[in-house]
């Protein structure tokens, strides 16, 4: 059976809490991570998605992020058509993506789905679980082979991506989101040394880092909603 293990991760509380002001609602600019080399085009104007083809599911501030959850209509003339996106902060970095009718995302998340055949046997840990894009891919493609342990500091967007249903399917296990400051600890080299010491031989740590400072290398890759 599949298992998503419950783990406690204790991190130091932040000394200060900086909440960014709410970004303007119109226009909303969504910028894909520069790790995605795919250039999206539509029949409208540049990379624009008309506002009437985008539905806002949720928009709020959590303790850690300014969060937006949006759905792109399946009728949209865009590779993201039919997707649900978790956007954090400004300019709206895409932190999680899922599709109702397909598994692969056609962006860099799919790279993680190639890992199970080339890494040593054993569980996979995801520190910074987001809304589960990577885990969902791996579990759907390798349903009887992989156990995933997930940690996430901010649980606010999880209910919009089916994680609560996954927990109900595995009542003895689940995800636990811990309070604390990720940024401070992850800047400490000793944290990474401690993580490394707990891994098996020939195992690597892969880090997917994003933030408001992340911009597309090519400005034309920006995805605009207008």
mmCIF file with all atom_site columns, N, CA and C in Angstrom, residues 141-171:
data_model
loop_
_atom_site.group_PDB
_atom_site.id
_atom_site.type_symbol
_atom_site.label_atom_id
_atom_site.label_alt_id
_atom_site.label_comp_id
_atom_site.label_asym_id
_atom_site.label_entity_id
_atom_site.label_seq_id
_atom_site.pdbx_PDB_ins_code
_atom_site.Cartn_x
_atom_site.Cartn_y
_atom_site.Cartn_z
_atom_site.occupancy
_atom_site.B_iso_or_equiv
_atom_site.pdbx_formal_charge
_atom_site.auth_seq_id
_atom_site.auth_comp_id
_atom_site.auth_asym_id
_atom_site.auth_atom_id
_atom_site.pdbx_PDB_model_num
ATOM 1  N N  . UNK A 1 141 ? 2.635  7.490  -10.895 1.00 0.00 ? 141 UNK A N  1
ATOM 2  C CA . UNK A 1 141 ? 3.420  6.750  -11.884 1.00 0.00 ? 141 UNK A CA 1
ATOM 3  C C  . UNK A 1 141 ? 4.068  5.494  -11.305 1.00 0.00 ? 141 UNK A C  1
ATOM 4  N N  . UNK A 1 142 ? 4.291  5.485  -9.974  1.00 0.00 ? 142 UNK A N  1
ATOM 5  C CA . UNK A 1 142 ? 4.915  4.326  -9.318  1.00 0.00 ? 142 UNK A CA 1
ATOM 6  C C  . UNK A 1 142 ? 4.075  3.951  -8.098  1.00 0.00 ? 142 UNK A C  1
ATOM 7  N N  . UNK A 1 143 ? 2.825  3.539  -8.290  1.00 0.00 ? 143 UNK A N  1
ATOM 8  C CA . UNK A 1 143 ? 1.884  3.398  -7.168  1.00 0.00 ? 143 UNK A CA 1
ATOM 9  C C  . UNK A 1 143 ? 2.210  2.306  -6.167  1.00 0.00 ? 143 UNK A C  1
ATOM 10 N N  . UNK A 1 144 ? 3.004  1.315  -6.528  1.00 0.00 ? 144 UNK A N  1
ATOM 11 C CA . UNK A 1 144 ? 3.253  0.210  -5.606  1.00 0.00 ? 144 UNK A CA 1
ATOM 12 C C  . UNK A 1 144 ? 4.713  0.136  -5.176  1.00 0.00 ? 144 UNK A C  1
ATOM 13 N N  . UNK A 1 145 ? 5.490  1.150  -5.473  1.00 0.00 ? 145 UNK A N  1
ATOM 14 C CA . UNK A 1 145 ? 6.922  1.061  -5.249  1.00 0.00 ? 145 UNK A CA 1
ATOM 15 C C  . UNK A 1 145 ? 7.475  2.103  -4.294  1.00 0.00 ? 145 UNK A C  1
ATOM 16 N N  . UNK A 1 146 ? 6.797  3.236  -4.138  1.00 0.00 ? 146 UNK A N  1
ATOM 17 C CA . UNK A 1 146 ? 7.407  4.383  -3.490  1.00 0.00 ? 146 UNK A CA 1
ATOM 18 C C  . UNK A 1 146 ? 6.656  4.779  -2.220  1.00 0.00 ? 146 UNK A C  1
ATOM 19 N N  . UNK A 1 147 ? 7.423  5.085  -1.174  1.00 0.00 ? 147 UNK A N  1
ATOM 20 C CA . UNK A 1 147 ? 6.888  5.725  0.031   1.00 0.00 ? 147 UNK A CA 1
ATOM 21 C C  . UNK A 1 147 ? 7.456  7.134  0.096   1.00 0.00 ? 147 UNK A C  1
ATOM 22 N N  . UNK A 1 148 ? 6.597  8.106  0.342   1.00 0.00 ? 148 UNK A N  1
ATOM 23 C CA . UNK A 1 148 ? 7.024  9.502  0.380   1.00 0.00 ? 148 UNK A CA 1
ATOM 24 C C  . UNK A 1 148 ? 6.755  10.085 1.758   1.00 0.00 ? 148 UNK A C  1
ATOM 25 N N  . UNK A 1 149 ? 7.754  10.785 2.284   1.00 0.00 ? 149 UNK A N  1
ATOM 26 C CA . UNK A 1 149 ? 7.622  11.535 3.531   1.00 0.00 ? 149 UNK A CA 1
ATOM 27 C C  . UNK A 1 149 ? 7.610  13.018 3.171   1.00 0.00 ? 149 UNK A C  1
ATOM 28 N N  . UNK A 1 150 ? 6.593  13.747 3.601   1.00 0.00 ? 150 UNK A N  1
ATOM 29 C CA . UNK A 1 150 ? 6.486  15.152 3.233   1.00 0.00 ? 150 UNK A CA 1
ATOM 30 C C  . UNK A 1 150 ? 6.441  16.077 4.429   1.00 0.00 ? 150 UNK A C  1
ATOM 31 N N  . UNK A 1 151 ? 7.145  17.215 4.305   1.00 0.00 ? 151 UNK A N  1
ATOM 32 C CA . UNK A 1 151 ? 7.120  18.266 5.324   1.00 0.00 ? 151 UNK A CA 1
ATOM 33 C C  . UNK A 1 151 ? 6.748  19.582 4.650   1.00 0.00 ? 151 UNK A C  1
ATOM 34 N N  . UNK A 1 152 ? 5.891  20.357 5.285   1.00 0.00 ? 152 UNK A N  1
ATOM 35 C CA . UNK A 1 152 ? 5.514  21.657 4.731   1.00 0.00 ? 152 UNK A CA 1
ATOM 36 C C  . UNK A 1 152 ? 5.185  22.604 5.872   1.00 0.00 ? 152 UNK A C  1
ATOM 37 N N  . UNK A 1 153 ? 5.725  23.807 5.800   1.00 0.00 ? 153 UNK A N  1
ATOM 38 C CA . UNK A 1 153 ? 5.535  24.767 6.884   1.00 0.00 ? 153 UNK A CA 1
ATOM 39 C C  . UNK A 1 153 ? 4.153  25.425 6.847   1.00 0.00 ? 153 UNK A C  1
ATOM 40 N N  . UNK A 1 154 ? 3.595  25.593 5.654   1.00 0.00 ? 154 UNK A N  1
ATOM 41 C CA . UNK A 1 154 ? 2.349  26.352 5.507   1.00 0.00 ? 154 UNK A CA 1
ATOM 42 C C  . UNK A 1 154 ? 1.250  25.448 4.949   1.00 0.00 ? 154 UNK A C  1
ATOM 43 N N  . UNK A 1 155 ? 0.260  25.097 5.768   1.00 0.00 ? 155 UNK A N  1
ATOM 44 C CA . UNK A 1 155 ? -0.791 24.171 5.322   1.00 0.00 ? 155 UNK A CA 1
ATOM 45 C C  . UNK A 1 155 ? -1.935 24.843 4.584   1.00 0.00 ? 155 UNK A C  1
ATOM 46 N N  . UNK A 1 156 ? -1.869 26.153 4.405   1.00 0.00 ? 156 UNK A N  1
ATOM 47 C CA . UNK A 1 156 ? -3.056 26.915 4.016   1.00 0.00 ? 156 UNK A CA 1
ATOM 48 C C  . UNK A 1 156 ? -3.637 26.525 2.668   1.00 0.00 ? 156 UNK A C  1
ATOM 49 N N  . UNK A 1 157 ? -2.799 26.151 1.701   1.00 0.00 ? 157 UNK A N  1
ATOM 50 C CA . UNK A 1 157 ? -3.314 25.858 0.379   1.00 0.00 ? 157 UNK A CA 1
ATOM 51 C C  . UNK A 1 157 ? -3.619 24.397 0.126   1.00 0.00 ? 157 UNK A C  1
ATOM 52 N N  . UNK A 1 158 ? -3.363 23.550 1.112   1.00 0.00 ? 158 UNK A N  1
ATOM 53 C CA . UNK A 1 158 ? -3.418 22.109 0.882   1.00 0.00 ? 158 UNK A CA 1
ATOM 54 C C  . UNK A 1 158 ? -4.821 21.584 0.587   1.00 0.00 ? 158 UNK A C  1
ATOM 55 N N  . UNK A 1 159 ? -5.845 22.200 1.174   1.00 0.00 ? 159 UNK A N  1
ATOM 56 C CA . UNK A 1 159 ? -7.203 21.682 1.011   1.00 0.00 ? 159 UNK A CA 1
ATOM 57 C C  . UNK A 1 159 ? -7.709 21.831 -0.422  1.00 0.00 ? 159 UNK A C  1
ATOM 58 N N  . UNK A 1 160 ? -7.064 22.693 -1.202  1.00 0.00 ? 160 UNK A N  1
ATOM 59 C CA . UNK A 1 160 ? -7.523 22.936 -2.564  1.00 0.00 ? 160 UNK A CA 1
ATOM 60 C C  . UNK A 1 160 ? -6.892 21.981 -3.575  1.00 0.00 ? 160 UNK A C  1
ATOM 61 N N  . UNK A 1 161 ? -6.016 21.083 -3.105  1.00 0.00 ? 161 UNK A N  1
ATOM 62 C CA . UNK A 1 161 ? -5.314 20.188 -4.021  1.00 0.00 ? 161 UNK A CA 1
ATOM 63 C C  . UNK A 1 161 ? -5.470 18.718 -3.642  1.00 0.00 ? 161 UNK A C  1
ATOM 64 N N  . UNK A 1 162 ? -6.517 18.406 -2.891  1.00 0.00 ? 162 UNK A N  1
ATOM 65 C CA . UNK A 1 162 ? -6.851 17.010 -2.639  1.00 0.00 ? 162 UNK A CA 1
ATOM 66 C C  . UNK A 1 162 ? -5.991 16.306 -1.614  1.00 0.00 ? 162 UNK A C  1
ATOM 67 N N  . UNK A 1 163 ? -5.182 17.030 -0.837  1.00 0.00 ? 163 UNK A N  1
ATOM 68 C CA . UNK A 1 163 ? -4.339 16.351 0.148   1.00 0.00 ? 163 UNK A CA 1
ATOM 69 C C  . UNK A 1 163 ? -5.155 15.812 1.313   1.00 0.00 ? 163 UNK A C  1
ATOM 70 N N  . UNK A 1 164 ? -6.248 16.487 1.652   1.00 0.00 ? 164 UNK A N  1
ATOM 71 C CA . UNK A 1 164 ? -7.082 15.980 2.744   1.00 0.00 ? 164 UNK A CA 1
ATOM 72 C C  . UNK A 1 164 ? -7.709 14.644 2.361   1.00 0.00 ? 164 UNK A C  1
ATOM 73 N N  . UNK A 1 165 ? -8.067 14.473 1.093   1.00 0.00 ? 165 UNK A N  1
ATOM 74 C CA . UNK A 1 165 ? -8.608 13.192 0.640   1.00 0.00 ? 165 UNK A CA 1
ATOM 75 C C  . UNK A 1 165 ? -7.547 12.110 0.727   1.00 0.00 ? 165 UNK A C  1
ATOM 76 N N  . UNK A 1 166 ? -6.323 12.454 0.382   1.00 0.00 ? 166 UNK A N  1
ATOM 77 C CA . UNK A 1 166 ? -5.235 11.488 0.462   1.00 0.00 ? 166 UNK A CA 1
ATOM 78 C C  . UNK A 1 166 ? -5.028 11.034 1.900   1.00 0.00 ? 166 UNK A C  1
ATOM 79 N N  . UNK A 1 167 ? -5.173 11.951 2.837   1.00 0.00 ? 167 UNK A N  1
ATOM 80 C CA . UNK A 1 167 ? -5.044 11.586 4.245   1.00 0.00 ? 167 UNK A CA 1
ATOM 81 C C  . UNK A 1 167 ? -6.172 10.659 4.675   1.00 0.00 ? 167 UNK A C  1
ATOM 82 N N  . UNK A 1 168 ? -7.366 10.894 4.180   1.00 0.00 ? 168 UNK A N  1
ATOM 83 C CA . UNK A 1 168 ? -8.483 10.026 4.549   1.00 0.00 ? 168 UNK A CA 1
ATOM 84 C C  . UNK A 1 168 ? -8.279 8.619  4.005   1.00 0.00 ? 168 UNK A C  1
ATOM 85 N N  . UNK A 1 169 ? -7.613 8.530  2.871   1.00 0.00 ? 169 UNK A N  1
ATOM 86 C CA . UNK A 1 169 ? -7.350 7.215  2.299   1.00 0.00 ? 169 UNK A CA 1
ATOM 87 C C  . UNK A 1 169 ? -6.302 6.449  3.099   1.00 0.00 ? 169 UNK A C  1
ATOM 88 N N  . UNK A 1 170 ? -5.471 7.167  3.844   1.00 0.00 ? 170 UNK A N  1
ATOM 89 C CA . UNK A 1 170 ? -4.420 6.545  4.655   1.00 0.00 ? 170 UNK A CA 1
ATOM 90 C C  . UNK A 1 170 ? -4.511 7.143  6.059   1.00 0.00 ? 170 UNK A C  1
ATOM 91 N N  . UNK A 1 171 ? -5.510 6.724  6.818   1.00 0.00 ? 171 UNK A N  1
ATOM 92 C CA . UNK A 1 171 ? -5.820 7.363  8.085   1.00 0.00 ? 171 UNK A CA 1
ATOM 93 C C  . UNK A 1 171 ? -4.701 7.236  9.105   1.00 0.00 ? 171 UNK A C  1
#
